[in-house]
């Protein structure tokens, strides 16, 4: 059973998501929150597998709530999907940097929402190649509202793993990486998994952030 926590300041939005998710076999909504503080508190209490987190809420917003949940040692298995009205919300890259596993626009099709929840619960990042490229290109090098940490080191990675992380940063999936490097999909998946372990990345979305912050990949207008 995939346990889901809903965090959105609009009761109607929460009700719609709850009706959809509770009707799906294998998914259970374990709580609702109208702001980020309540979301972080409820997450600590219910330990959901996935949090659907509105990024713009009054008081403690979704970005800060994501920080708090990711920082909680008891919630290392909890994954966060950011909900946004706009596909290129200015806070999305920061949300990925602090630990979100991906994002969905609120008007996404129900089947895509369900697929996204299952994918993130399974440990995959929820970033389509096209959206990844546009998001990173738009916001990766912009100033942030909070100071960025020092760029993560890539020293633990082998040359092949560094190459694979760069391709993840470009938005390629495992099959596309395998084709680009002329290896099997299983080998590509192994390289991705080892890179995640070495870099302490929560999921694939974190590899995208590492790729850009470590300058393994640069936005196209800077190359």
PDB file of N, CA and C in Angstrom, residues 63 67 90-98 135-136 138-152 208-215 219:
ATOM      1  N   UNK A  63       8.181  24.820  -0.203  1.00  0.00           N
ATOM      2  CA  UNK A  63       9.632  24.722  -0.284  1.00  0.00           C
ATOM      3  C   UNK A  63      10.241  24.464   1.089  1.00  0.00           C
ATOM      4  N   UNK A  67      12.094  21.073   2.741  1.00  0.00           N
ATOM      5  CA  UNK A  67      13.364  21.074   3.481  1.00  0.00           C
ATOM      6  C   UNK A  67      13.231  20.324   4.802  1.00  0.00           C
ATOM      7  N   UNK A  90       9.197  29.509 -10.556  1.00  0.00           N
ATOM      8  CA  UNK A  90      10.555  29.935 -10.206  1.00  0.00           C
ATOM      9  C   UNK A  90      11.147  29.164  -9.036  1.00  0.00           C
ATOM     10  N   UNK A  91      10.317  28.503  -8.234  1.00  0.00           N
ATOM     11  CA  UNK A  91      10.825  27.782  -7.071  1.00  0.00           C
ATOM     12  C   UNK A  91      11.135  26.316  -7.350  1.00  0.00           C
ATOM     13  N   UNK A  92      10.831  25.843  -8.540  1.00  0.00           N
ATOM     14  CA  UNK A  92      10.929  24.410  -8.785  1.00  0.00           C
ATOM     15  C   UNK A  92      12.350  23.878  -8.703  1.00  0.00           C
ATOM     16  N   UNK A  93      13.320  24.607  -9.288  1.00  0.00           N
ATOM     17  CA  UNK A  93      14.678  24.102  -9.225  1.00  0.00           C
ATOM     18  C   UNK A  93      15.167  24.043  -7.776  1.00  0.00           C
ATOM     19  N   UNK A  94      14.834  25.063  -6.997  1.00  0.00           N
ATOM     20  CA  UNK A  94      15.224  25.046  -5.586  1.00  0.00           C
ATOM     21  C   UNK A  94      14.577  23.872  -4.856  1.00  0.00           C
ATOM     22  N   UNK A  95      13.333  23.571  -5.195  1.00  0.00           N
ATOM     23  CA  UNK A  95      12.659  22.436  -4.565  1.00  0.00           C
ATOM     24  C   UNK A  95      13.368  21.127  -4.896  1.00  0.00           C
ATOM     25  N   UNK A  96      13.802  20.970  -6.146  1.00  0.00           N
ATOM     26  CA  UNK A  96      14.559  19.778  -6.514  1.00  0.00           C
ATOM     27  C   UNK A  96      15.890  19.745  -5.781  1.00  0.00           C
ATOM     28  N   UNK A  97      16.521  20.904  -5.661  1.00  0.00           N
ATOM     29  CA  UNK A  97      17.833  20.951  -5.009  1.00  0.00           C
ATOM     30  C   UNK A  97      17.754  20.526  -3.547  1.00  0.00           C
ATOM     31  N   UNK A  98      16.662  20.887  -2.866  1.00  0.00           N
ATOM     32  CA  UNK A  98      16.572  20.543  -1.449  1.00  0.00           C
ATOM     33  C   UNK A  98      15.993  19.159  -1.216  1.00  0.00           C
ATOM     34  N   UNK A 135      13.435  23.356 -17.496  1.00  0.00           N
ATOM     35  CA  UNK A 135      13.543  23.792 -16.108  1.00  0.00           C
ATOM     36  C   UNK A 135      14.969  24.165 -15.752  1.00  0.00           C
ATOM     37  N   UNK A 136      15.906  23.278 -16.050  1.00  0.00           N
ATOM     38  CA  UNK A 136      17.304  23.531 -15.719  1.00  0.00           C
ATOM     39  C   UNK A 136      17.838  24.720 -16.510  1.00  0.00           C
ATOM     40  N   UNK A 138      16.329  27.220 -17.593  1.00  0.00           N
ATOM     41  CA  UNK A 138      15.738  28.490 -17.168  1.00  0.00           C
ATOM     42  C   UNK A 138      16.248  28.943 -15.805  1.00  0.00           C
ATOM     43  N   UNK A 139      16.444  27.996 -14.889  1.00  0.00           N
ATOM     44  CA  UNK A 139      16.675  28.395 -13.514  1.00  0.00           C
ATOM     45  C   UNK A 139      17.978  27.939 -12.863  1.00  0.00           C
ATOM     46  N   UNK A 140      18.751  27.072 -13.501  1.00  0.00           N
ATOM     47  CA  UNK A 140      19.910  26.486 -12.831  1.00  0.00           C
ATOM     48  C   UNK A 140      20.935  27.521 -12.397  1.00  0.00           C
ATOM     49  N   UNK A 141      21.153  28.556 -13.198  1.00  0.00           N
ATOM     50  CA  UNK A 141      22.199  29.519 -12.870  1.00  0.00           C
ATOM     51  C   UNK A 141      21.656  30.854 -12.358  1.00  0.00           C
ATOM     52  N   UNK A 142      20.351  30.909 -12.119  1.00  0.00           N
ATOM     53  CA  UNK A 142      19.781  32.139 -11.571  1.00  0.00           C
ATOM     54  C   UNK A 142      20.122  32.261 -10.088  1.00  0.00           C
ATOM     55  N   UNK A 143      20.064  33.475  -9.600  1.00  0.00           N
ATOM     56  CA  UNK A 143      20.258  33.675  -8.167  1.00  0.00           C
ATOM     57  C   UNK A 143      19.143  33.012  -7.398  1.00  0.00           C
ATOM     58  N   UNK A 144      19.450  32.506  -6.243  1.00  0.00           N
ATOM     59  CA  UNK A 144      18.458  31.831  -5.427  1.00  0.00           C
ATOM     60  C   UNK A 144      18.125  32.675  -4.201  1.00  0.00           C
ATOM     61  N   UNK A 145      16.956  32.440  -3.629  1.00  0.00           N
ATOM     62  CA  UNK A 145      16.527  33.223  -2.476  1.00  0.00           C
ATOM     63  C   UNK A 145      17.321  32.873  -1.230  1.00  0.00           C
ATOM     64  N   UNK A 146      17.936  31.664  -1.221  1.00  0.00           N
ATOM     65  CA  UNK A 146      18.782  31.263  -0.104  1.00  0.00           C
ATOM     66  C   UNK A 146      20.148  30.886  -0.649  1.00  0.00           C
ATOM     67  N   UNK A 147      21.206  31.066   0.157  1.00  0.00           N
ATOM     68  CA  UNK A 147      22.542  30.741  -0.339  1.00  0.00           C
ATOM     69  C   UNK A 147      22.639  29.278  -0.726  1.00  0.00           C
ATOM     70  N   UNK A 148      23.266  29.017  -1.840  1.00  0.00           N
ATOM     71  CA  UNK A 148      23.450  27.634  -2.300  1.00  0.00           C
ATOM     72  C   UNK A 148      24.646  27.021  -1.583  1.00  0.00           C
ATOM     73  N   UNK A 149      24.607  25.712  -1.321  1.00  0.00           N
ATOM     74  CA  UNK A 149      25.754  25.045  -0.708  1.00  0.00           C
ATOM     75  C   UNK A 149      26.882  24.932  -1.716  1.00  0.00           C
ATOM     76  N   UNK A 150      28.083  24.608  -1.233  1.00  0.00           N
ATOM     77  CA  UNK A 150      29.179  24.405  -2.182  1.00  0.00           C
ATOM     78  C   UNK A 150      28.815  23.305  -3.173  1.00  0.00           C
ATOM     79  N   UNK A 151      29.247  23.413  -4.430  1.00  0.00           N
ATOM     80  CA  UNK A 151      28.930  22.372  -5.411  1.00  0.00           C
ATOM     81  C   UNK A 151      29.403  21.012  -4.931  1.00  0.00           C
ATOM     82  N   UNK A 152      28.588  19.971  -5.096  1.00  0.00           N
ATOM     83  CA  UNK A 152      28.986  18.642  -4.631  1.00  0.00           C
ATOM     84  C   UNK A 152      30.169  18.116  -5.427  1.00  0.00           C
ATOM     85  N   UNK A 208      20.098  14.991 -11.391  1.00  0.00           N
ATOM     86  CA  UNK A 208      19.998  16.131 -12.306  1.00  0.00           C
ATOM     87  C   UNK A 208      20.596  17.375 -11.654  1.00  0.00           C
ATOM     88  N   UNK A 209      20.250  17.600 -10.407  1.00  0.00           N
ATOM     89  CA  UNK A 209      20.775  18.762  -9.678  1.00  0.00           C
ATOM     90  C   UNK A 209      22.286  18.656  -9.535  1.00  0.00           C
ATOM     91  N   UNK A 210      22.783  17.479  -9.149  1.00  0.00           N
ATOM     92  CA  UNK A 210      24.229  17.284  -9.019  1.00  0.00           C
ATOM     93  C   UNK A 210      24.944  17.556 -10.335  1.00  0.00           C
ATOM     94  N   UNK A 211      24.348  17.098 -11.425  1.00  0.00           N
ATOM     95  CA  UNK A 211      24.998  17.254 -12.726  1.00  0.00           C
ATOM     96  C   UNK A 211      25.242  18.725 -13.049  1.00  0.00           C
ATOM     97  N   UNK A 212      24.289  19.576 -12.721  1.00  0.00           N
ATOM     98  CA  UNK A 212      24.433  20.994 -13.034  1.00  0.00           C
ATOM     99  C   UNK A 212      25.270  21.729 -11.994  1.00  0.00           C
ATOM    100  N   UNK A 213      25.085  21.415 -10.731  1.00  0.00           N
ATOM    101  CA  UNK A 213      25.843  22.118  -9.701  1.00  0.00           C
ATOM    102  C   UNK A 213      27.307  21.711  -9.696  1.00  0.00           C
ATOM    103  N   UNK A 214      27.613  20.546 -10.246  1.00  0.00           N
ATOM    104  CA  UNK A 214      29.005  20.103 -10.349  1.00  0.00           C
ATOM    105  C   UNK A 214      29.614  20.438 -11.699  1.00  0.00           C
ATOM    106  N   UNK A 215      28.850  21.136 -12.540  1.00  0.00           N
ATOM    107  CA  UNK A 215      29.308  21.568 -13.874  1.00  0.00           C
ATOM    108  C   UNK A 215      29.591  20.398 -14.799  1.00  0.00           C
ATOM    109  N   UNK A 219      23.965  24.779 -18.829  1.00  0.00           N
ATOM    110  CA  UNK A 219      22.874  25.233 -19.696  1.00  0.00           C
ATOM    111  C   UNK A 219      23.425  25.585 -21.082  1.00  0.00           C
TER     112      UNK A 219
END
